[in-house]
Short mmCIF file of N, CA and C and ligand atoms in Angstrom, two decimals:
data_model
loop_
_atom_site.label_atom_id
_atom_site.label_comp_id
_atom_site.label_asym_id
_atom_site.label_seq_id
_atom_site.Cartn_x
_atom_site.Cartn_y
_atom_site.Cartn_z
N MET J 1 95.03 118.66 96.37
CA MET J 1 96.04 118.40 95.34
C MET J 1 97.38 118.04 95.98
N ARG J 2 98.09 117.16 95.31
CA ARG J 2 99.38 116.72 95.84
C ARG J 2 100.50 117.61 95.28
N LYS J 3 100.55 118.81 95.87
CA LYS J 3 101.55 119.81 95.46
C LYS J 3 102.31 120.29 96.69
N ALA J 4 103.48 120.86 96.45
CA ALA J 4 104.22 121.47 97.56
C ALA J 4 105.17 122.53 97.01
N GLU J 5 105.41 123.52 97.87
CA GLU J 5 106.41 124.55 97.56
C GLU J 5 107.35 124.67 98.75
N ILE J 6 108.62 124.70 98.46
CA ILE J 6 109.63 124.82 99.51
C ILE J 6 110.56 125.97 99.14
N THR J 7 110.84 126.82 100.13
CA THR J 7 111.86 127.85 99.95
C THR J 7 112.91 127.61 101.02
N ARG J 8 114.16 127.63 100.60
CA ARG J 8 115.25 127.33 101.54
C ARG J 8 116.39 128.30 101.28
N ASN J 9 116.66 129.14 102.27
CA ASN J 9 117.71 130.15 102.13
C ASN J 9 118.78 129.94 103.18
N THR J 10 120.03 129.88 102.71
CA THR J 10 121.16 129.82 103.64
C THR J 10 122.19 130.84 103.17
N ALA J 11 123.29 130.91 103.88
CA ALA J 11 124.37 131.83 103.46
C ALA J 11 125.00 131.36 102.15
N GLU J 12 124.78 130.09 101.80
CA GLU J 12 125.42 129.54 100.60
C GLU J 12 124.50 129.47 99.39
N THR J 13 123.20 129.25 99.63
CA THR J 13 122.27 129.09 98.50
C THR J 13 120.89 129.66 98.85
N GLN J 14 120.20 130.11 97.82
CA GLN J 14 118.79 130.49 97.93
C GLN J 14 118.04 129.62 96.90
N ILE J 15 117.10 128.84 97.42
CA ILE J 15 116.47 127.84 96.57
C ILE J 15 114.96 127.86 96.75
N SER J 16 114.25 127.80 95.64
CA SER J 16 112.81 127.57 95.73
C SER J 16 112.46 126.44 94.76
N VAL J 17 111.56 125.59 95.25
CA VAL J 17 111.17 124.39 94.51
C VAL J 17 109.66 124.27 94.59
N SER J 18 109.02 123.96 93.48
CA SER J 18 107.62 123.56 93.56
C SER J 18 107.41 122.30 92.73
N VAL J 19 106.56 121.42 93.27
CA VAL J 19 106.28 120.15 92.60
C VAL J 19 104.78 119.88 92.59
N ASN J 20 104.35 119.18 91.56
CA ASN J 20 102.98 118.67 91.47
C ASN J 20 103.07 117.20 91.06
N LEU J 21 102.76 116.32 92.02
CA LEU J 21 102.93 114.88 91.77
C LEU J 21 101.99 114.40 90.67
N ASP J 22 100.88 115.07 90.49
CA ASP J 22 99.87 114.64 89.52
C ASP J 22 99.95 115.48 88.25
N GLY J 23 101.17 115.80 87.87
CA GLY J 23 101.39 116.65 86.70
C GLY J 23 101.55 115.83 85.43
N THR J 24 102.17 116.48 84.45
CA THR J 24 102.41 115.85 83.16
C THR J 24 103.89 115.88 82.79
N GLY J 25 104.73 116.22 83.76
CA GLY J 25 106.16 116.27 83.48
C GLY J 25 106.61 117.60 82.90
N LYS J 26 105.87 118.66 83.24
CA LYS J 26 106.28 120.01 82.81
C LYS J 26 107.38 120.50 83.75
N TYR J 27 108.39 121.15 83.19
CA TYR J 27 109.49 121.58 84.04
C TYR J 27 110.02 122.93 83.64
N ASP J 28 110.62 123.59 84.63
CA ASP J 28 111.31 124.86 84.41
C ASP J 28 112.38 124.95 85.49
N ASN J 29 113.56 124.45 85.18
CA ASN J 29 114.62 124.30 86.18
C ASN J 29 115.81 125.17 85.84
N GLN J 30 116.14 126.08 86.74
CA GLN J 30 117.26 127.00 86.51
C GLN J 30 118.09 127.09 87.78
N THR J 31 119.25 126.44 87.75
CA THR J 31 120.12 126.43 88.92
C THR J 31 121.45 127.14 88.65
N GLY J 32 121.68 127.51 87.40
CA GLY J 32 122.98 128.08 87.05
C GLY J 32 124.03 127.03 86.74
N VAL J 33 123.65 125.75 86.89
CA VAL J 33 124.56 124.64 86.60
C VAL J 33 123.94 123.85 85.44
N GLY J 34 124.48 124.05 84.26
CA GLY J 34 123.84 123.57 83.03
C GLY J 34 123.56 122.08 83.01
N PHE J 35 124.56 121.28 83.34
CA PHE J 35 124.35 119.83 83.30
C PHE J 35 123.30 119.40 84.33
N PHE J 36 123.32 120.04 85.49
CA PHE J 36 122.37 119.70 86.56
C PHE J 36 120.94 120.06 86.13
N ASP J 37 120.77 121.19 85.47
CA ASP J 37 119.44 121.54 84.93
C ASP J 37 118.95 120.44 83.98
N HIS J 38 119.85 119.98 83.13
CA HIS J 38 119.53 118.91 82.17
C HIS J 38 119.06 117.65 82.92
N MET J 39 119.69 117.35 84.05
CA MET J 39 119.31 116.17 84.84
C MET J 39 117.97 116.38 85.56
N LEU J 40 117.76 117.59 86.10
CA LEU J 40 116.48 117.88 86.77
C LEU J 40 115.33 117.81 85.76
N ASP J 41 115.60 118.26 84.53
CA ASP J 41 114.58 118.17 83.48
C ASP J 41 114.19 116.71 83.24
N GLN J 42 115.19 115.83 83.23
CA GLN J 42 114.91 114.38 83.05
C GLN J 42 114.07 113.85 84.21
N LEU J 43 114.44 114.30 85.43
CA LEU J 43 113.74 113.82 86.63
C LEU J 43 112.26 114.18 86.55
N SER J 44 111.97 115.37 86.10
CA SER J 44 110.58 115.80 85.96
C SER J 44 109.87 115.08 84.82
N ARG J 45 110.49 115.12 83.67
CA ARG J 45 109.83 114.57 82.46
C ARG J 45 109.46 113.11 82.63
N HIS J 46 110.37 112.34 83.22
CA HIS J 46 110.16 110.90 83.27
C HIS J 46 109.46 110.43 84.54
N SER J 47 109.26 111.33 85.48
CA SER J 47 108.42 111.00 86.65
C SER J 47 107.00 111.52 86.47
N MET J 48 106.79 112.38 85.46
CA MET J 48 105.52 113.08 85.25
C MET J 48 105.19 114.04 86.39
N ILE J 49 106.19 114.34 87.20
CA ILE J 49 106.02 115.31 88.28
C ILE J 49 106.39 116.69 87.73
N ASP J 50 105.42 117.61 87.73
CA ASP J 50 105.74 118.97 87.32
C ASP J 50 106.72 119.56 88.33
N MET J 51 107.71 120.27 87.83
CA MET J 51 108.79 120.71 88.72
C MET J 51 109.32 122.07 88.28
N THR J 52 109.35 123.01 89.22
CA THR J 52 110.01 124.29 88.99
C THR J 52 111.09 124.46 90.05
N VAL J 53 112.30 124.72 89.60
CA VAL J 53 113.42 124.91 90.53
C VAL J 53 114.13 126.21 90.17
N ARG J 54 114.33 127.05 91.19
CA ARG J 54 115.17 128.23 91.05
C ARG J 54 116.24 128.15 92.13
N ALA J 55 117.49 128.19 91.72
CA ALA J 55 118.58 128.15 92.70
C ALA J 55 119.60 129.21 92.36
N THR J 56 119.97 129.96 93.38
CA THR J 56 121.08 130.90 93.27
C THR J 56 122.08 130.50 94.34
N GLY J 57 123.22 130.00 93.87
CA GLY J 57 124.19 129.47 94.84
C GLY J 57 125.56 130.06 94.66
N ASP J 58 126.45 129.64 95.54
CA ASP J 58 127.82 130.15 95.54
C ASP J 58 128.68 129.40 94.51
N LEU J 59 128.30 129.58 93.26
CA LEU J 59 128.98 128.86 92.16
C LEU J 59 130.42 129.33 91.96
N HIS J 60 130.76 130.49 92.56
CA HIS J 60 132.16 130.94 92.47
C HIS J 60 133.08 130.02 93.27
N ILE J 61 132.48 129.26 94.21
CA ILE J 61 133.29 128.25 94.94
C ILE J 61 133.31 126.98 94.10
N ASP J 62 132.17 126.33 94.01
CA ASP J 62 131.96 125.25 93.04
C ASP J 62 130.46 124.95 93.04
N ASP J 63 130.06 123.85 92.42
CA ASP J 63 128.62 123.57 92.28
C ASP J 63 128.05 122.79 93.46
N HIS J 64 128.93 122.44 94.41
CA HIS J 64 128.54 121.48 95.44
C HIS J 64 127.31 121.93 96.25
N HIS J 65 127.38 123.12 96.84
CA HIS J 65 126.28 123.57 97.71
C HIS J 65 124.97 123.69 96.93
N THR J 66 125.06 124.16 95.69
CA THR J 66 123.85 124.36 94.88
C THR J 66 123.18 123.03 94.57
N VAL J 67 123.99 122.04 94.21
CA VAL J 67 123.43 120.73 93.87
C VAL J 67 122.87 120.04 95.12
N GLU J 68 123.64 120.05 96.19
CA GLU J 68 123.21 119.38 97.41
C GLU J 68 121.95 120.03 97.99
N ASP J 69 121.94 121.36 98.04
CA ASP J 69 120.81 122.07 98.65
C ASP J 69 119.55 121.96 97.79
N THR J 70 119.72 121.86 96.48
CA THR J 70 118.56 121.61 95.62
C THR J 70 117.99 120.22 95.92
N GLY J 71 118.87 119.25 96.16
CA GLY J 71 118.42 117.91 96.56
C GLY J 71 117.65 117.93 97.87
N ILE J 72 118.13 118.72 98.81
CA ILE J 72 117.44 118.86 100.11
C ILE J 72 116.04 119.43 99.90
N ALA J 73 115.95 120.53 99.17
CA ALA J 73 114.66 121.21 98.97
C ALA J 73 113.70 120.34 98.17
N LEU J 74 114.22 119.66 97.17
CA LEU J 74 113.37 118.80 96.35
C LEU J 74 112.87 117.60 97.18
N GLY J 75 113.74 117.06 98.02
CA GLY J 75 113.33 115.98 98.91
C GLY J 75 112.23 116.43 99.86
N GLN J 76 112.40 117.62 100.44
CA GLN J 76 111.38 118.16 101.34
C GLN J 76 110.06 118.37 100.60
N ALA J 77 110.15 118.86 99.38
CA ALA J 77 108.93 119.11 98.60
C ALA J 77 108.21 117.79 98.29
N LEU J 78 108.96 116.77 97.91
CA LEU J 78 108.34 115.47 97.61
C LEU J 78 107.67 114.89 98.85
N ALA J 79 108.38 114.95 99.98
CA ALA J 79 107.81 114.40 101.22
C ALA J 79 106.52 115.12 101.59
N GLN J 80 106.51 116.44 101.42
CA GLN J 80 105.32 117.23 101.75
C GLN J 80 104.18 116.91 100.78
N ALA J 81 104.49 116.81 99.51
CA ALA J 81 103.45 116.60 98.49
C ALA J 81 102.83 115.21 98.61
N VAL J 82 103.62 114.24 98.99
CA VAL J 82 103.12 112.87 99.06
C VAL J 82 102.22 112.68 100.30
N GLY J 83 102.37 113.56 101.27
CA GLY J 83 101.43 113.64 102.39
C GLY J 83 101.41 112.38 103.23
N ASP J 84 100.20 111.89 103.53
CA ASP J 84 100.09 110.76 104.47
C ASP J 84 100.26 109.41 103.77
N LYS J 85 100.48 109.42 102.48
CA LYS J 85 100.82 108.22 101.69
C LYS J 85 99.66 107.24 101.53
N ARG J 86 98.45 107.67 101.88
CA ARG J 86 97.31 106.78 101.70
C ARG J 86 97.05 106.55 100.21
N GLY J 87 96.88 105.30 99.84
CA GLY J 87 96.49 104.97 98.48
C GLY J 87 97.60 104.94 97.45
N ILE J 88 98.82 105.23 97.86
CA ILE J 88 99.91 105.23 96.87
C ILE J 88 100.54 103.83 96.78
N ARG J 89 101.36 103.65 95.74
CA ARG J 89 102.01 102.35 95.54
C ARG J 89 103.19 102.15 96.49
N ARG J 90 103.82 103.23 96.90
CA ARG J 90 104.92 103.26 97.86
C ARG J 90 106.25 102.80 97.28
N TYR J 91 106.29 101.68 96.58
CA TYR J 91 107.53 101.16 95.99
C TYR J 91 107.59 101.48 94.51
N GLY J 92 108.82 101.66 94.02
CA GLY J 92 109.00 101.83 92.58
C GLY J 92 110.35 101.30 92.17
N GLU J 93 110.42 100.85 90.93
CA GLU J 93 111.71 100.39 90.43
C GLU J 93 111.77 100.55 88.92
N CYS J 94 113.00 100.56 88.41
CA CYS J 94 113.19 100.70 86.97
C CYS J 94 114.61 100.28 86.58
N HIS J 95 114.72 99.53 85.52
CA HIS J 95 116.00 99.31 84.85
C HIS J 95 116.01 100.24 83.65
N LEU J 96 116.94 101.19 83.63
CA LEU J 96 116.92 102.20 82.57
C LEU J 96 118.15 102.08 81.68
N PRO J 97 117.97 101.69 80.43
CA PRO J 97 119.09 101.66 79.51
C PRO J 97 119.23 102.99 78.79
N MET J 98 120.46 103.40 78.57
CA MET J 98 120.72 104.56 77.72
C MET J 98 122.02 104.28 76.97
N ASP J 99 121.89 103.85 75.74
CA ASP J 99 123.05 103.47 74.94
C ASP J 99 123.93 102.48 75.72
N ASP J 100 125.15 102.87 76.05
CA ASP J 100 126.07 101.96 76.75
C ASP J 100 125.71 101.75 78.22
N ALA J 101 124.93 102.65 78.77
CA ALA J 101 124.69 102.65 80.22
C ALA J 101 123.38 101.94 80.57
N GLN J 102 123.42 101.23 81.68
CA GLN J 102 122.17 100.73 82.27
C GLN J 102 122.25 100.93 83.77
N VAL J 103 121.22 101.55 84.31
CA VAL J 103 121.18 101.83 85.75
C VAL J 103 119.84 101.34 86.29
N ARG J 104 119.92 100.71 87.45
CA ARG J 104 118.72 100.22 88.13
C ARG J 104 118.45 101.09 89.35
N ALA J 105 117.21 101.53 89.48
CA ALA J 105 116.79 102.25 90.69
C ALA J 105 115.66 101.47 91.34
N ALA J 106 115.74 101.34 92.64
CA ALA J 106 114.66 100.73 93.42
C ALA J 106 114.45 101.62 94.63
N LEU J 107 113.20 101.98 94.90
CA LEU J 107 112.99 102.90 96.01
C LEU J 107 111.71 102.60 96.78
N ASP J 108 111.72 103.05 98.02
CA ASP J 108 110.62 102.86 98.95
C ASP J 108 110.39 104.19 99.65
N LEU J 109 109.17 104.71 99.57
CA LEU J 109 108.84 105.95 100.28
C LEU J 109 108.55 105.59 101.73
N SER J 110 109.58 105.21 102.41
CA SER J 110 109.50 104.51 103.69
C SER J 110 109.55 105.41 104.90
N ALA J 111 109.99 106.66 104.71
CA ALA J 111 110.36 107.54 105.82
C ALA J 111 111.60 107.04 106.54
N ARG J 112 112.30 106.08 105.96
CA ARG J 112 113.57 105.62 106.51
C ARG J 112 114.65 105.91 105.47
N PRO J 113 115.24 107.10 105.56
CA PRO J 113 116.20 107.51 104.55
C PRO J 113 117.41 106.58 104.51
N PHE J 114 117.75 106.15 103.30
CA PHE J 114 118.93 105.31 103.13
C PHE J 114 119.31 105.36 101.66
N LEU J 115 120.58 105.56 101.39
CA LEU J 115 121.04 105.52 100.01
C LEU J 115 122.03 104.37 99.83
N VAL J 116 121.74 103.48 98.90
CA VAL J 116 122.73 102.52 98.42
C VAL J 116 123.19 103.02 97.07
N TRP J 117 124.46 103.25 96.94
CA TRP J 117 125.01 103.89 95.74
C TRP J 117 126.12 103.01 95.18
N SER J 118 125.84 102.33 94.11
CA SER J 118 126.83 101.47 93.48
C SER J 118 127.01 101.94 92.03
N VAL J 119 127.65 103.08 91.90
CA VAL J 119 127.87 103.72 90.60
C VAL J 119 129.33 104.16 90.56
N ASP J 120 129.98 103.85 89.48
CA ASP J 120 131.40 104.17 89.35
C ASP J 120 131.61 104.94 88.05
N PHE J 121 131.71 106.27 88.17
CA PHE J 121 131.90 107.08 86.97
C PHE J 121 133.32 106.91 86.45
N PRO J 122 133.47 106.71 85.14
CA PRO J 122 134.82 106.56 84.59
C PRO J 122 135.60 107.87 84.53
N THR J 123 134.92 109.01 84.64
CA THR J 123 135.61 110.30 84.63
C THR J 123 135.16 111.13 85.82
N ALA J 124 136.00 112.06 86.26
CA ALA J 124 135.68 112.93 87.38
C ALA J 124 134.76 114.08 86.97
N LYS J 125 134.72 114.36 85.68
CA LYS J 125 133.95 115.50 85.18
C LYS J 125 133.04 115.09 84.03
N ILE J 126 131.89 115.76 83.93
CA ILE J 126 131.08 115.76 82.72
C ILE J 126 131.05 117.21 82.29
N GLY J 127 131.81 117.56 81.29
CA GLY J 127 132.00 118.98 80.99
C GLY J 127 132.61 119.66 82.21
N ALA J 128 131.94 120.68 82.75
CA ALA J 128 132.44 121.38 83.92
C ALA J 128 131.89 120.80 85.22
N PHE J 129 131.05 119.77 85.10
CA PHE J 129 130.30 119.26 86.25
C PHE J 129 131.07 118.12 86.93
N ASP J 130 131.18 118.18 88.26
CA ASP J 130 131.85 117.12 89.03
C ASP J 130 130.90 115.91 89.17
N THR J 131 131.34 114.75 88.67
CA THR J 131 130.45 113.58 88.72
C THR J 131 130.11 113.17 90.15
N GLU J 132 130.97 113.47 91.13
CA GLU J 132 130.69 113.09 92.52
C GLU J 132 129.43 113.78 93.05
N LEU J 133 129.02 114.86 92.39
CA LEU J 133 127.84 115.58 92.87
C LEU J 133 126.53 114.83 92.57
N VAL J 134 126.58 113.88 91.66
CA VAL J 134 125.38 113.08 91.39
C VAL J 134 125.00 112.31 92.66
N ARG J 135 126.01 111.72 93.29
CA ARG J 135 125.75 111.01 94.55
C ARG J 135 125.28 111.99 95.64
N GLU J 136 125.90 113.15 95.72
CA GLU J 136 125.51 114.15 96.72
C GLU J 136 124.03 114.52 96.56
N PHE J 137 123.60 114.68 95.32
CA PHE J 137 122.21 115.03 95.07
C PHE J 137 121.28 113.92 95.57
N PHE J 138 121.57 112.69 95.19
CA PHE J 138 120.66 111.60 95.57
C PHE J 138 120.71 111.33 97.09
N GLN J 139 121.87 111.56 97.72
CA GLN J 139 121.94 111.43 99.18
C GLN J 139 121.02 112.45 99.85
N ALA J 140 121.05 113.68 99.35
CA ALA J 140 120.20 114.73 99.92
C ALA J 140 118.72 114.45 99.66
N LEU J 141 118.43 113.99 98.45
CA LEU J 141 117.04 113.68 98.08
C LEU J 141 116.49 112.56 98.96
N ALA J 142 117.28 111.52 99.15
CA ALA J 142 116.84 110.38 99.97
C ALA J 142 116.65 110.79 101.43
N THR J 143 117.62 111.54 101.94
CA THR J 143 117.58 111.92 103.36
C THR J 143 116.37 112.80 103.65
N HIS J 144 116.15 113.80 102.82
CA HIS J 144 115.10 114.78 103.11
C HIS J 144 113.75 114.38 102.52
N GLY J 145 113.76 113.42 101.61
CA GLY J 145 112.50 112.90 101.07
C GLY J 145 111.99 111.69 101.83
N GLY J 146 112.77 111.21 102.80
CA GLY J 146 112.37 110.00 103.53
C GLY J 146 112.30 108.78 102.62
N ILE J 147 113.30 108.66 101.78
CA ILE J 147 113.29 107.63 100.75
C ILE J 147 114.41 106.62 100.99
N THR J 148 114.08 105.33 100.95
CA THR J 148 115.09 104.29 100.83
C THR J 148 115.37 104.17 99.34
N LEU J 149 116.60 104.50 98.95
CA LEU J 149 116.91 104.64 97.53
C LEU J 149 118.15 103.81 97.18
N HIS J 150 117.94 102.87 96.30
CA HIS J 150 119.05 102.04 95.81
C HIS J 150 119.30 102.38 94.35
N ILE J 151 120.54 102.71 94.03
CA ILE J 151 120.91 103.01 92.64
C ILE J 151 122.13 102.18 92.29
N ASP J 152 121.98 101.32 91.30
CA ASP J 152 123.06 100.41 90.91
C ASP J 152 123.33 100.55 89.41
N GLN J 153 124.57 100.75 89.10
CA GLN J 153 125.00 100.79 87.70
C GLN J 153 125.33 99.37 87.24
N LEU J 154 124.70 98.95 86.18
CA LEU J 154 124.96 97.61 85.65
C LEU J 154 125.95 97.66 84.48
N HIS J 155 125.88 98.72 83.68
CA HIS J 155 126.76 98.88 82.53
C HIS J 155 127.03 100.36 82.32
N GLY J 156 128.04 100.64 81.47
CA GLY J 156 128.24 102.01 81.03
C GLY J 156 129.68 102.44 81.00
N PHE J 157 130.03 103.20 79.96
CA PHE J 157 131.37 103.79 79.91
C PHE J 157 131.33 105.29 79.67
N SER J 158 130.17 105.87 79.39
CA SER J 158 130.03 107.32 79.25
C SER J 158 129.47 107.89 80.54
N SER J 159 130.23 108.78 81.17
CA SER J 159 129.74 109.37 82.43
C SER J 159 128.43 110.11 82.22
N HIS J 160 128.31 110.80 81.09
CA HIS J 160 127.07 111.52 80.79
C HIS J 160 125.89 110.53 80.74
N HIS J 161 126.07 109.43 80.06
CA HIS J 161 124.98 108.44 79.95
C HIS J 161 124.68 107.78 81.28
N ILE J 162 125.71 107.50 82.07
CA ILE J 162 125.50 106.86 83.38
C ILE J 162 124.69 107.79 84.29
N ALA J 163 125.09 109.07 84.34
CA ALA J 163 124.37 110.03 85.18
C ALA J 163 122.93 110.19 84.70
N GLU J 164 122.77 110.33 83.40
CA GLU J 164 121.44 110.55 82.86
C GLU J 164 120.55 109.31 83.06
N ALA J 165 121.13 108.14 82.89
CA ALA J 165 120.36 106.91 83.13
C ALA J 165 119.95 106.81 84.60
N ALA J 166 120.82 107.27 85.51
CA ALA J 166 120.48 107.25 86.94
C ALA J 166 119.29 108.17 87.22
N PHE J 167 119.33 109.38 86.69
CA PHE J 167 118.22 110.32 86.92
C PHE J 167 116.92 109.80 86.31
N LYS J 168 117.02 109.22 85.12
CA LYS J 168 115.81 108.71 84.47
C LYS J 168 115.27 107.49 85.20
N ALA J 169 116.15 106.64 85.69
CA ALA J 169 115.71 105.45 86.42
C ALA J 169 115.00 105.85 87.71
N VAL J 170 115.58 106.82 88.42
CA VAL J 170 114.94 107.29 89.66
C VAL J 170 113.61 107.96 89.32
N ALA J 171 113.57 108.69 88.22
CA ALA J 171 112.32 109.34 87.81
C ALA J 171 111.21 108.32 87.57
N ARG J 172 111.52 107.28 86.81
CA ARG J 172 110.51 106.26 86.51
C ARG J 172 110.07 105.53 87.79
N ALA J 173 111.03 105.27 88.67
CA ALA J 173 110.71 104.60 89.93
C ALA J 173 109.84 105.49 90.82
N LEU J 174 110.16 106.79 90.82
CA LEU J 174 109.37 107.74 91.61
C LEU J 174 107.94 107.82 91.09
N ARG J 175 107.83 107.85 89.75
CA ARG J 175 106.49 107.90 89.15
C ARG J 175 105.64 106.74 89.67
N MET J 176 106.23 105.56 89.67
CA MET J 176 105.50 104.37 90.13
C MET J 176 105.14 104.49 91.61
N ALA J 177 106.09 104.93 92.42
CA ALA J 177 105.90 104.93 93.87
C ALA J 177 104.86 105.94 94.33
N VAL J 178 104.81 107.11 93.69
CA VAL J 178 103.88 108.15 94.16
C VAL J 178 102.48 107.97 93.56
N GLU J 179 102.37 107.07 92.57
CA GLU J 179 101.10 106.89 91.88
C GLU J 179 100.03 106.32 92.82
N GLN J 180 98.80 106.75 92.59
CA GLN J 180 97.68 106.17 93.32
C GLN J 180 97.42 104.77 92.78
N ASP J 181 97.30 103.82 93.68
CA ASP J 181 96.98 102.44 93.30
C ASP J 181 95.45 102.30 93.32
N PRO J 182 94.83 102.08 92.15
CA PRO J 182 93.36 102.06 92.12
C PRO J 182 92.74 100.97 92.99
N ARG J 183 93.51 99.94 93.34
CA ARG J 183 92.98 98.87 94.19
C ARG J 183 93.10 99.21 95.67
N ALA J 184 93.87 100.26 96.00
CA ALA J 184 94.20 100.52 97.40
C ALA J 184 93.19 101.40 98.12
N GLY J 185 92.35 102.12 97.35
CA GLY J 185 91.45 103.07 98.01
C GLY J 185 92.27 104.07 98.79
N ASP J 186 91.90 104.31 100.05
CA ASP J 186 92.72 105.24 100.84
C ASP J 186 93.53 104.48 101.89
N ALA J 187 93.77 103.20 101.62
CA ALA J 187 94.52 102.38 102.58
C ALA J 187 96.00 102.77 102.57
N LEU J 188 96.61 102.64 103.71
CA LEU J 188 98.04 102.90 103.85
C LEU J 188 98.80 101.64 103.41
N PRO J 189 99.80 101.80 102.53
CA PRO J 189 100.52 100.61 102.04
C PRO J 189 101.54 100.09 103.06
N SER J 190 101.04 99.73 104.24
CA SER J 190 101.90 99.24 105.31
C SER J 190 101.03 98.47 106.29
N THR J 191 101.60 97.45 106.95
CA THR J 191 100.84 96.73 107.98
C THR J 191 101.05 97.34 109.36
N LYS J 192 101.91 98.37 109.42
CA LYS J 192 102.24 98.97 110.72
C LYS J 192 101.23 100.02 111.14
N GLY J 193 100.46 100.51 110.14
CA GLY J 193 99.51 101.57 110.45
C GLY J 193 100.11 102.95 110.40
N ALA J 194 101.37 103.03 110.00
CA ALA J 194 102.03 104.33 109.85
C ALA J 194 103.18 104.17 108.88
N LEU J 195 103.43 105.24 108.16
CA LEU J 195 104.58 105.24 107.24
C LEU J 195 105.31 106.56 107.38
MN1 LIG K 201 122.02 114.09 77.91
#
C-alpha cells in the first residue's frame, strides 16, 4: 500500500502526519491554526489523499514554525508513500478557479525540489493568519517532497480565495501526478532509469 507515517519533533513543534495516496480524500487535520487546517482539508479532499495531521507548535510566538514544519513532514510523507515511482504519472497540473481567483499549479515528482511562486496576496492577513506562510508551506512541501512545484496566480482579489485556490490547484495536480497510469505497468516515467 502507498501509505506513510512521519513523526517529527523539535524544540519548536511536535508533528505527526499520515497519508494514504490511494484514499478517498478523508481527512482529520488539527494544527491549532484554524485557517491552515481549512487549507490542509482542501489539500486532502481534492487530491483524494487520505490525510491525518496533528501538530503542536509554538503558536505563542506565531504560526510560522507550525506551518513550515507541517509542510516538511507532509513532504516527507508524500515522498515516502510514492516510493520508487514506478507506474505513476509523475506530472500533474491544474487551473483552479474560485470566484475571483484563478491559480495554476504544475508539478513534477522529480526529486529535484524547486518552487516557482508567482502569487501576490493583496492583504498581509487572512483573519489571524499571515498570508506569507502559504509560500513557506509550499516551499517546505516542495523541498522535502522532492517536488518541482510551480504556482502562478492568474487572477484574484480575495486573499482567502487566492490561498484556497492555490491549495486546491496543488491538490488536483498532486492527484494526477501520484496516480497509477494504467498504460505504464511498472515502468518508471523517466528515460534516465531513476527518479
Ligand atoms: Mn474557504
